[in-house]
Amino acid sequence: MITKPTLPQGTRDFAPDVMLKRNYLISTIKQVFVKYGFLPLETPAMENLSVLTGKYGEEGDRLLYKLLNTGDFLKKADTEDFNDSNTLLKKISEKGLRYDLTVPFARFVAANQHDLVYPFKRYQIQPVWRSDRPQKGRYREFYQCDADVVGTKSLVCELEIIQMIREVFSLLQITDYTIKINHREIIRGLSEFIGFPGREAELSVAMDKLDKIGVDGVKKELVERGFNIESAEKLFIVLGITGETKEKISQLKNTLTVDSAQQGLADIETILNYLTLSDENWNHIEIDPSLARGLSYYTGSIFEVKINNIQIGSVSGGGRYDNLTGIFGGKDLPGVGFSFGIDRLYDAILELDLFPTDLVESTNCLIVHFDQESFDYGFSVLKNLRKNGISSEIFPEMAKLKKQLQYANKKNIPNVLFIGSEEIKTGIFTLRNMTDGAELKGTQADIINQLK
RNA sequence: GUGGUUGUAGUUCAGUUGGUUAGAACGCCUGAUUGUGGUUCAGGAGGUCGCGGGUUCGAGUCCCGUCUUUCACCCCA
């Protein structure tokens, strides 16, 4: 016997029952993106490594999937190249799988900058690949649903991101969640405030672990990273500020008196004010100065969405990156965007049991038959049903009625149409509702009317 | 990339200190029921115990490697 084939680590098949749920998620998200004026875009699964490398930091480069050159991939390599994997890599690999959707998007914008209408709003729903160690809610192949705007610094974009997140969650019936907001300038100000200007990268890494390792853990980590205990204490003067959002902002403004932080706070205030002007409340929103987010290209506001009381990482995140397209030789276009991780959303919604029960896009009607004559007769009836837009099928082989009906049961087909010699003779058919067993007798026209 | 964890029928899991022919439930197939499904009853099929090596008279069980699962770190959707 041949050994069973397995999937590569961290990848999955999506069986029909799973796909129905995933499609529901994707179409919900897509529908909201479209409503806010975003246009679809797709880019190739693979990009040149020159596009991908260096955009995600050292860690990101390690997690990139690299593709061997086609043909004799060792052709360009010399013996001494084998002494260093980085040198060898350049000789044997020129392409890699995309790591996220933002960088390919930036590449696209840089390449087509003169043909686009600005502000350019695009959405993109495609898989990405990272050679990370799989864990719960972490896969090596997963989907991102991105929506980005380039070509404007307007904070209306940030407003709309918040609105879209809320709208998607509302449609998905998710009620207990938090949209965390921060600003790169606030982090910069924080770094300055605690006496270590310019060290916000290290500060971010430590702060980001607050949920996990607690106040003392963060203080310890800061000291290990070369900050001192006084600066750590000072940090928590700011992070210790709690309260209603309005109150929190004014306290932050009074405490974090550094210029950069003031700018960041002003931006957030503007965004929230836009929300008020849109007749919306500030529910689900939390300003969190410790929110860091990994990607180094963010320059302004930062978002992250967590579903509360669910053991899963963030399900959505994003931010403003005012100079991403510049690295591809284009003019520096400001941009802002965010992304839903639908694999995690799926896991969360499954755990919360919030998937609608009526997602089965099953056949509406199955034609069952008793003998060769009724089987043959069934084709014209089937054609007629389909002509009237009724999703239907005929049991494709001669089989006992029991088997045919069991097929309908297993496939959740709600209606069964019986065809036998009696029916052919009289032109009166029996339609059975498989849920409650109720039967309806009538002509083909009656049946079609009922099924529509 | 580092350290732990997991793998037995289609599925969820039993399987004693290493000891004959590896079990259960559900599912699947057949029949009771040749023009009527779900229920019930009777019967049946299905496993070289993830894969490869080793120790042993003997391995599902112990050891090593590998793949997979899962968890922590790193990082992240």
XYZ file of C-alpha atoms (C1' of nucleotides) in Angstrom:
529
model
C 0.000 0.000 0.000
C 1.156 3.508 -0.772
C 1.676 5.617 2.342
C -0.936 8.268 2.785
C 0.013 11.636 1.351
C 0.284 14.446 3.863
C 0.144 18.216 3.608
C 3.151 20.438 4.211
C 3.347 21.682 7.773
C 1.055 24.572 8.566
C -1.123 24.218 5.455
C -4.688 22.969 5.279
C -7.362 21.706 2.955
C -10.692 23.460 3.215
C -13.495 20.930 2.863
C -16.859 22.114 1.466
C -18.423 22.698 4.889
C -15.439 24.843 5.867
C -15.396 26.660 2.545
C -19.029 27.688 2.944
C -18.130 29.383 6.215
C -14.973 30.939 4.803
C -16.853 32.252 1.804
C -19.404 33.775 4.126
C -16.602 35.599 5.951
C -14.908 36.730 2.781
C -18.086 37.926 1.104
C -19.093 39.830 4.242
C -15.761 41.615 4.340
C -15.682 42.210 0.597
C -19.153 43.677 0.643
C -18.073 46.238 3.244
C -14.879 47.119 1.357
C -16.920 47.722 -1.789
C -19.399 49.852 0.099
C -16.572 52.170 1.152
C -15.340 52.596 -2.395
C -12.446 50.141 -2.538
C -11.544 48.428 -5.814
C -10.253 44.875 -6.220
C -6.624 44.035 -6.929
C -4.715 40.778 -7.209
C -0.965 40.282 -7.443
C 1.080 37.132 -8.133
C 1.811 34.585 -5.430
C 5.511 35.095 -6.106
C 7.551 38.245 -6.217
C 11.189 38.895 -6.961
C 13.197 38.566 -3.772
C 14.499 42.085 -4.327
C 10.934 43.286 -3.729
C 10.438 41.230 -0.595
C 13.724 41.173 1.289
C 14.496 43.900 3.769
C 10.890 45.018 4.093
C 9.942 43.013 7.149
C 13.076 43.216 9.241
C 15.603 40.499 9.893
C 12.993 38.145 11.311
C 10.821 38.611 8.255
C 13.650 37.721 5.906
C 14.108 34.465 7.766
C 10.405 33.645 7.416
C 10.300 34.321 3.673
C 9.766 31.340 1.444
C 12.399 31.377 -1.288
C 11.945 29.573 -4.573
C 14.782 27.749 -6.262
C 15.607 29.073 -9.713
C 14.185 26.976 -12.482
C 16.388 24.688 -14.514
C 19.871 23.945 -13.252
C 19.715 26.136 -10.174
C 23.360 25.464 -9.268
C 24.583 26.808 -12.584
C 25.607 30.229 -11.229
C 27.079 28.956 -7.967
C 30.774 28.334 -7.337
C 32.233 25.949 -4.798
C 33.155 28.751 -2.388
C 29.571 30.061 -2.441
C 28.622 27.053 -0.361
C 30.553 28.456 2.596
C 27.950 31.147 3.202
C 24.233 30.551 2.870
C 23.481 34.200 2.067
C 25.955 34.249 -0.801
C 24.649 30.942 -2.090
C 21.046 32.078 -1.803
C 21.616 34.955 -4.217
C 22.998 32.506 -6.796
C 20.235 29.918 -6.576
C 17.073 31.889 -5.753
C 15.618 35.035 -7.245
C 11.950 34.708 -6.299
C 9.932 34.164 -3.170
C 6.336 33.754 -2.024
C 4.593 36.894 -0.878
C 4.776 37.521 2.862
C 1.931 39.996 3.063
C -0.245 42.027 0.698
C 0.976 45.501 1.548
C 4.439 45.296 0.014
C 3.197 43.811 -3.293
C 0.614 46.587 -3.299
C 3.296 49.216 -2.789
C 5.257 47.654 -5.658
C 2.150 47.831 -7.824
C 1.528 51.467 -6.958
C 5.135 52.453 -7.601
C 5.025 50.733 -10.997
C 1.678 52.233 -12.032
C 1.769 55.541 -10.224
C 0.916 57.632 -13.273
C -2.136 55.590 -14.206
C -3.887 55.544 -10.853
C -6.591 57.862 -9.604
C -5.721 59.293 -6.214
C -6.594 58.718 -3.488
C -6.311 55.132 -4.736
C -8.342 52.685 -2.672
C -7.863 48.992 -3.221
C -8.827 45.798 -1.456
C -7.039 42.508 -1.887
C -7.986 39.083 -0.542
C -5.285 36.484 -1.173
C -3.134 33.949 0.644
C 0.286 34.818 2.004
C 3.074 32.509 3.182
C 5.393 32.616 6.160
C 7.685 29.817 7.198
C 6.830 30.304 10.859
C 6.365 27.520 13.388
C 2.649 26.715 13.306
C 0.580 27.165 16.445
C -3.047 27.700 17.211
C -4.210 30.514 14.942
C -0.839 30.535 13.173
C -0.393 28.907 9.823
C 2.253 28.858 7.130
C -0.310 29.621 4.482
C -3.076 31.988 5.464
C -5.324 34.606 3.942
C -5.244 38.326 4.434
C -8.042 40.697 3.509
C -6.385 44.060 3.011
C -7.882 47.448 2.328
C -5.440 50.304 1.730
C -5.573 53.912 0.573
C -2.584 55.668 -0.962
C -2.216 59.248 -2.056
C -3.683 61.121 0.883
C -2.737 61.991 4.426
C -6.356 62.626 5.299
C -7.436 61.125 8.583
C -10.759 60.316 6.958
C -9.021 57.091 5.920
C -8.429 56.207 9.547
C -12.042 57.035 10.316
C -13.212 54.707 7.581
C -10.971 51.903 8.787
C -12.652 52.082 12.160
C -16.053 52.225 10.525
C -15.341 49.243 8.306
C -14.069 47.160 11.215
C -17.185 47.935 13.197
C -19.443 47.231 10.262
C -17.820 43.879 9.514
C -17.981 42.828 13.153
C -21.571 43.912 13.391
C -22.476 41.835 10.325
C -20.623 38.874 11.811
C -22.544 39.296 15.087
C -19.335 39.780 17.060
C -20.102 42.123 19.942
C -17.293 41.755 22.463
C -14.184 43.154 20.838
C -11.726 46.009 21.194
C -10.159 48.227 18.562
C -6.885 49.370 20.015
C -5.428 52.554 18.624
C -2.004 54.050 19.000
C 0.257 56.342 17.028
C 3.885 55.996 16.083
C 4.450 59.583 17.184
C 3.090 58.745 20.610
C 5.632 55.951 20.905
C 8.348 58.313 19.729
C 7.230 60.826 22.326
C 7.140 58.136 24.964
C 10.711 57.174 24.196
C 11.742 60.797 24.557
C 9.634 61.244 27.667
C 11.403 58.461 29.536
C 14.786 59.892 28.634
C 15.811 57.635 25.750
C 14.919 59.467 22.539
C 15.295 57.435 19.362
C 14.991 54.092 21.128
C 11.333 53.517 20.313
C 11.995 50.279 18.415
C 13.336 48.521 21.513
C 10.764 50.238 23.673
C 8.029 48.877 21.408
C 9.233 45.295 21.610
C 9.185 45.426 25.395
C 5.863 47.281 25.693
C 4.163 44.947 23.279
C 4.546 42.120 25.779
C 2.629 43.920 28.529
C -0.408 41.663 28.192
C 1.733 38.588 28.414
C 4.432 39.311 30.973
C 2.835 42.088 33.036
C 4.179 45.358 34.400
C 7.152 43.859 36.236
C 8.063 41.733 33.239
C 8.158 44.773 30.978
C 10.253 46.730 33.471
C 12.692 43.871 33.692
C 12.888 43.560 29.925
C 13.493 47.297 29.579
C 16.398 47.170 31.990
C 17.818 44.182 30.105
C 17.584 46.179 26.914
C 19.694 48.983 28.364
C 16.997 51.281 29.673
C 17.221 52.090 33.371
C 14.718 51.477 36.136
C 13.832 55.174 36.430
C 12.798 55.260 32.770
C 10.761 52.090 33.243
C 8.936 53.659 36.199
C 8.336 56.793 34.173
C 6.902 54.738 31.338
C 4.239 53.327 33.583
C 3.146 56.763 34.705
C 1.846 57.036 31.156
C 0.738 53.419 30.631
C -1.029 53.535 33.978
C -3.484 56.139 32.747
C -6.924 54.607 32.491
C -10.476 55.775 32.114
C -12.999 56.710 29.488
C -11.475 57.520 26.131
C -12.176 61.252 26.374
C -10.723 61.431 29.853
C -7.769 59.301 28.839
C -6.850 61.606 25.970
C -6.869 64.718 28.096
C -4.751 63.018 30.757
C -2.310 61.796 28.138
C -2.096 65.298 26.698
C -1.324 66.702 30.123
C 1.264 64.060 30.943
C 3.029 63.376 27.647
C 3.967 66.962 26.952
C 6.520 66.099 24.275
C 5.814 67.634 20.851
C 5.709 64.387 18.867
C 3.277 62.755 21.253
C 1.062 65.828 21.147
C 0.913 65.496 17.367
C -0.065 61.829 17.615
C -2.725 62.544 20.194
C -4.116 65.359 18.058
C -4.447 62.943 15.136
C -6.349 60.461 17.260
C -8.578 63.228 18.555
C -9.369 64.272 14.991
C -10.225 60.696 14.030
C -12.545 60.328 16.993
C -14.110 63.685 16.236
C -14.845 62.495 12.683
C -16.575 59.535 14.268
C -18.785 61.871 16.251
C -19.513 63.926 13.128
C -20.622 60.650 11.495
C -23.205 60.223 14.257
C -21.278 57.314 15.694
C -20.289 56.529 19.275
C -16.828 55.567 20.515
C -17.731 52.065 21.596
C -15.121 49.316 21.260
C -12.347 51.880 20.922
C -9.416 51.964 23.281
C -6.377 54.185 23.120
C -3.401 52.088 24.085
C 0.012 53.799 24.103
C 1.691 50.423 24.553
C 0.362 49.017 21.280
C 3.393 48.509 19.065
C 2.778 46.146 16.143
C 5.663 44.462 14.498
C 5.966 45.888 11.048
C 8.577 48.549 10.948
C 7.102 50.581 8.104
C 4.319 52.238 10.066
C 4.726 55.982 10.610
C 1.400 57.241 11.947
C -1.666 55.711 13.488
C -1.634 52.009 14.386
C -4.615 49.706 14.862
C -5.159 46.281 16.240
C -8.405 44.419 16.880
C -8.821 41.735 19.493
C -11.870 39.651 20.203
C -12.278 39.556 23.957
C -12.363 36.345 25.973
C -10.999 34.293 23.094
C -7.563 32.737 23.193
C -6.412 33.915 19.829
C -4.124 36.679 18.640
C -5.335 39.810 16.933
C -7.805 39.265 14.086
C -7.180 42.558 12.360
C -4.543 45.230 12.310
C -3.064 48.022 10.313
C -1.694 51.509 10.298
C -0.332 54.430 8.371
C 2.894 54.163 6.404
C 3.785 57.480 4.862
C 6.799 56.403 2.866
C 6.389 52.836 1.703
C 6.098 53.400 -2.035
C 9.238 55.513 -2.030
C 11.430 52.480 -1.533
C 10.356 51.216 -4.948
C 11.580 54.341 -6.658
C 8.204 55.964 -6.963
C 7.370 59.317 -5.490
C 6.626 59.120 -1.814
C 2.929 58.494 -1.561
C 1.344 58.460 1.859
C -0.682 55.375 2.590
C -2.776 53.746 5.244
C -4.351 50.357 5.418
C -5.468 47.429 7.473
C -6.138 43.766 7.155
C -8.449 41.065 8.461
C -6.902 37.688 9.188
C -9.740 35.471 8.142
C -8.164 32.249 9.382
C -8.171 33.631 12.889
C -11.572 35.224 12.460
C -12.837 31.819 11.375
C -11.402 30.124 14.457
C -12.849 32.808 16.720
C -16.311 32.759 15.183
C -16.347 28.989 15.330
C -15.458 29.121 19.007
C -18.137 31.747 19.636
C -20.600 29.637 17.645
C -21.656 32.624 15.564
C -21.726 31.090 12.095
C -25.218 31.218 10.582
C -26.805 27.785 10.323
C -28.290 28.412 6.889
C -25.027 28.612 4.965
C -25.578 25.340 3.138
C -25.667 26.276 -0.513
C -27.028 22.841 -1.215
C -29.101 21.553 -4.055
C -32.741 22.558 -3.637
C -34.343 19.504 -5.207
C -33.296 15.939 -5.959
C -35.123 13.906 -8.585
C -35.487 10.282 -7.530
C -36.663 7.521 -9.805
C -37.912 3.957 -9.579
C -36.894 2.391 -12.851
C -35.255 2.934 -16.212
C -38.336 4.579 -17.663
C -38.662 7.154 -14.890
C -34.890 7.710 -14.892
C -35.043 8.575 -18.601
C -38.102 10.731 -18.074
C -36.316 12.626 -15.311
C -33.923 14.413 -17.637
C -36.565 16.658 -19.150
C -37.971 17.430 -15.704
C -34.469 18.255 -14.472
C -33.875 20.520 -17.442
C -37.145 22.256 -16.723
C -36.290 22.817 -13.052
C -32.894 24.264 -13.888
C -34.373 26.437 -16.619
C -36.461 27.983 -13.859
C -33.382 28.690 -11.776
C -33.936 25.878 -9.314
C -30.710 24.243 -8.170
C -31.427 20.585 -8.748
C -29.939 17.221 -9.606
C -31.041 13.765 -10.567
C -29.649 10.729 -8.806
C -27.294 9.691 -11.572
C -27.552 5.925 -11.358
C -30.218 3.308 -10.946
C -30.476 2.670 -7.220
C -32.890 1.705 -4.542
C -35.105 4.471 -3.329
C -33.600 4.191 0.110
C -30.163 4.971 -1.221
C -31.428 7.942 -3.199
C -33.269 9.395 -0.228
C -30.281 8.883 2.019
C -28.200 10.831 -0.468
C -30.683 13.695 -0.164
C -30.494 13.519 3.620
C -26.728 13.516 3.774
C -26.422 16.365 1.337
C -29.101 18.349 3.147
C -31.221 18.569 0.023
C -34.527 19.939 1.299
C -36.827 18.646 -1.441
C -37.225 15.389 -3.306
C -39.274 14.918 -6.446
C -40.543 11.389 -7.091
C -40.841 10.134 -10.638
C -42.371 6.731 -11.392
C -44.681 5.137 -13.894
C -47.746 6.586 -12.130
C -46.366 10.104 -12.312
C -45.439 9.757 -15.962
C -48.919 8.491 -16.786
C -50.846 11.171 -14.893
C -48.421 14.108 -15.069
C -48.974 14.634 -11.353
C -45.765 14.523 -9.309
C -45.035 14.211 -5.636
C -42.684 16.697 -4.009
C -41.588 15.849 -0.507
C -40.114 18.253 1.990
C -37.346 16.232 3.622
C -37.382 18.263 6.817
C -40.962 17.720 7.899
C -42.043 15.011 5.463
C -44.881 17.091 4.050
C -45.818 16.162 0.500
C -47.245 18.216 -2.291
C -48.867 16.727 -5.379
C -49.085 18.693 -8.561
C -48.056 19.277 -12.143
C -44.525 20.278 -13.064
C -45.665 23.897 -13.079
C -47.065 23.551 -9.557
C -43.850 21.954 -8.339
C -41.690 24.641 -9.905
C -43.873 27.314 -8.371
C -43.443 25.714 -4.976
C -39.669 25.436 -5.275
C -39.068 28.967 -6.469
C 15.541 29.185 14.357
C 15.494 27.070 20.085
C 13.046 23.828 23.781
C 8.918 20.535 25.233
C 4.424 17.671 23.388
C 1.543 14.464 20.056
C 0.590 10.429 16.248
C -3.491 3.419 17.003
C -9.913 1.884 11.837
C -13.189 7.217 7.904
C -13.749 10.076 13.025
C -13.105 10.415 18.521
C -10.400 7.484 21.606
C -9.021 2.578 24.805
C -4.768 -0.780 24.696
C -1.772 -3.177 31.917
C 5.572 -3.670 34.153
C 7.364 -5.181 26.439
C 4.095 -11.215 25.753
C -0.439 -15.079 21.286
C -5.029 -13.353 16.467
C -4.817 -4.735 18.447
C -10.501 -3.169 20.857
C -14.963 0.327 21.641
C -18.299 4.080 20.137
C -19.892 6.775 16.103
C -19.641 6.607 10.814
C -19.637 3.339 6.327
C -21.672 -1.116 3.493
C -25.529 -5.171 3.257
C -30.160 -7.174 4.785
C -35.045 -7.094 7.534
C -38.123 -3.293 3.731
C -38.199 -5.122 -4.815
C -42.808 2.476 -4.921
C -40.715 5.842 -0.050
C -35.362 8.584 4.030
C -34.295 9.814 9.372
C -35.815 5.205 14.103
C -34.984 0.064 15.379
C -32.822 -4.829 14.761
C -29.286 -8.408 12.489
C -24.864 -9.034 9.867
C -20.307 -7.206 7.331
C -16.067 -4.505 5.607
C -12.187 -1.526 7.321
C -5.678 -0.975 10.929
C 2.048 -3.773 8.041
C -0.355 1.042 15.345
C 2.765 8.292 11.042
C 7.377 6.711 8.361
C 12.596 4.689 8.653
C 16.230 2.427 11.593
C 17.794 0.119 16.401
C 17.452 -2.850 21.274
C 15.007 -7.692 22.393
C 13.493 -14.605 21.970
C 9.399 -11.043 21.298
C 7.872 -3.819 20.170
C 1.528 -0.325 19.338
C 4.494 -0.185 24.118
C 11.672 1.016 24.994
C 15.836 3.978 22.141
C 17.478 7.136 17.759
C 16.202 9.778 13.339
C 12.371 11.944 10.347
C 7.525 13.914 9.193
C 3.079 15.676 11.486
C 0.154 17.905 15.720
C 0.256 21.127 19.667
C 2.584 24.519 23.398
C 6.300 28.104 25.046
C 10.265 31.435 23.276
C 11.267 34.564 18.936
C 8.046 36.924 15.958
C 3.245 37.638 14.117
C -2.685 37.628 10.926
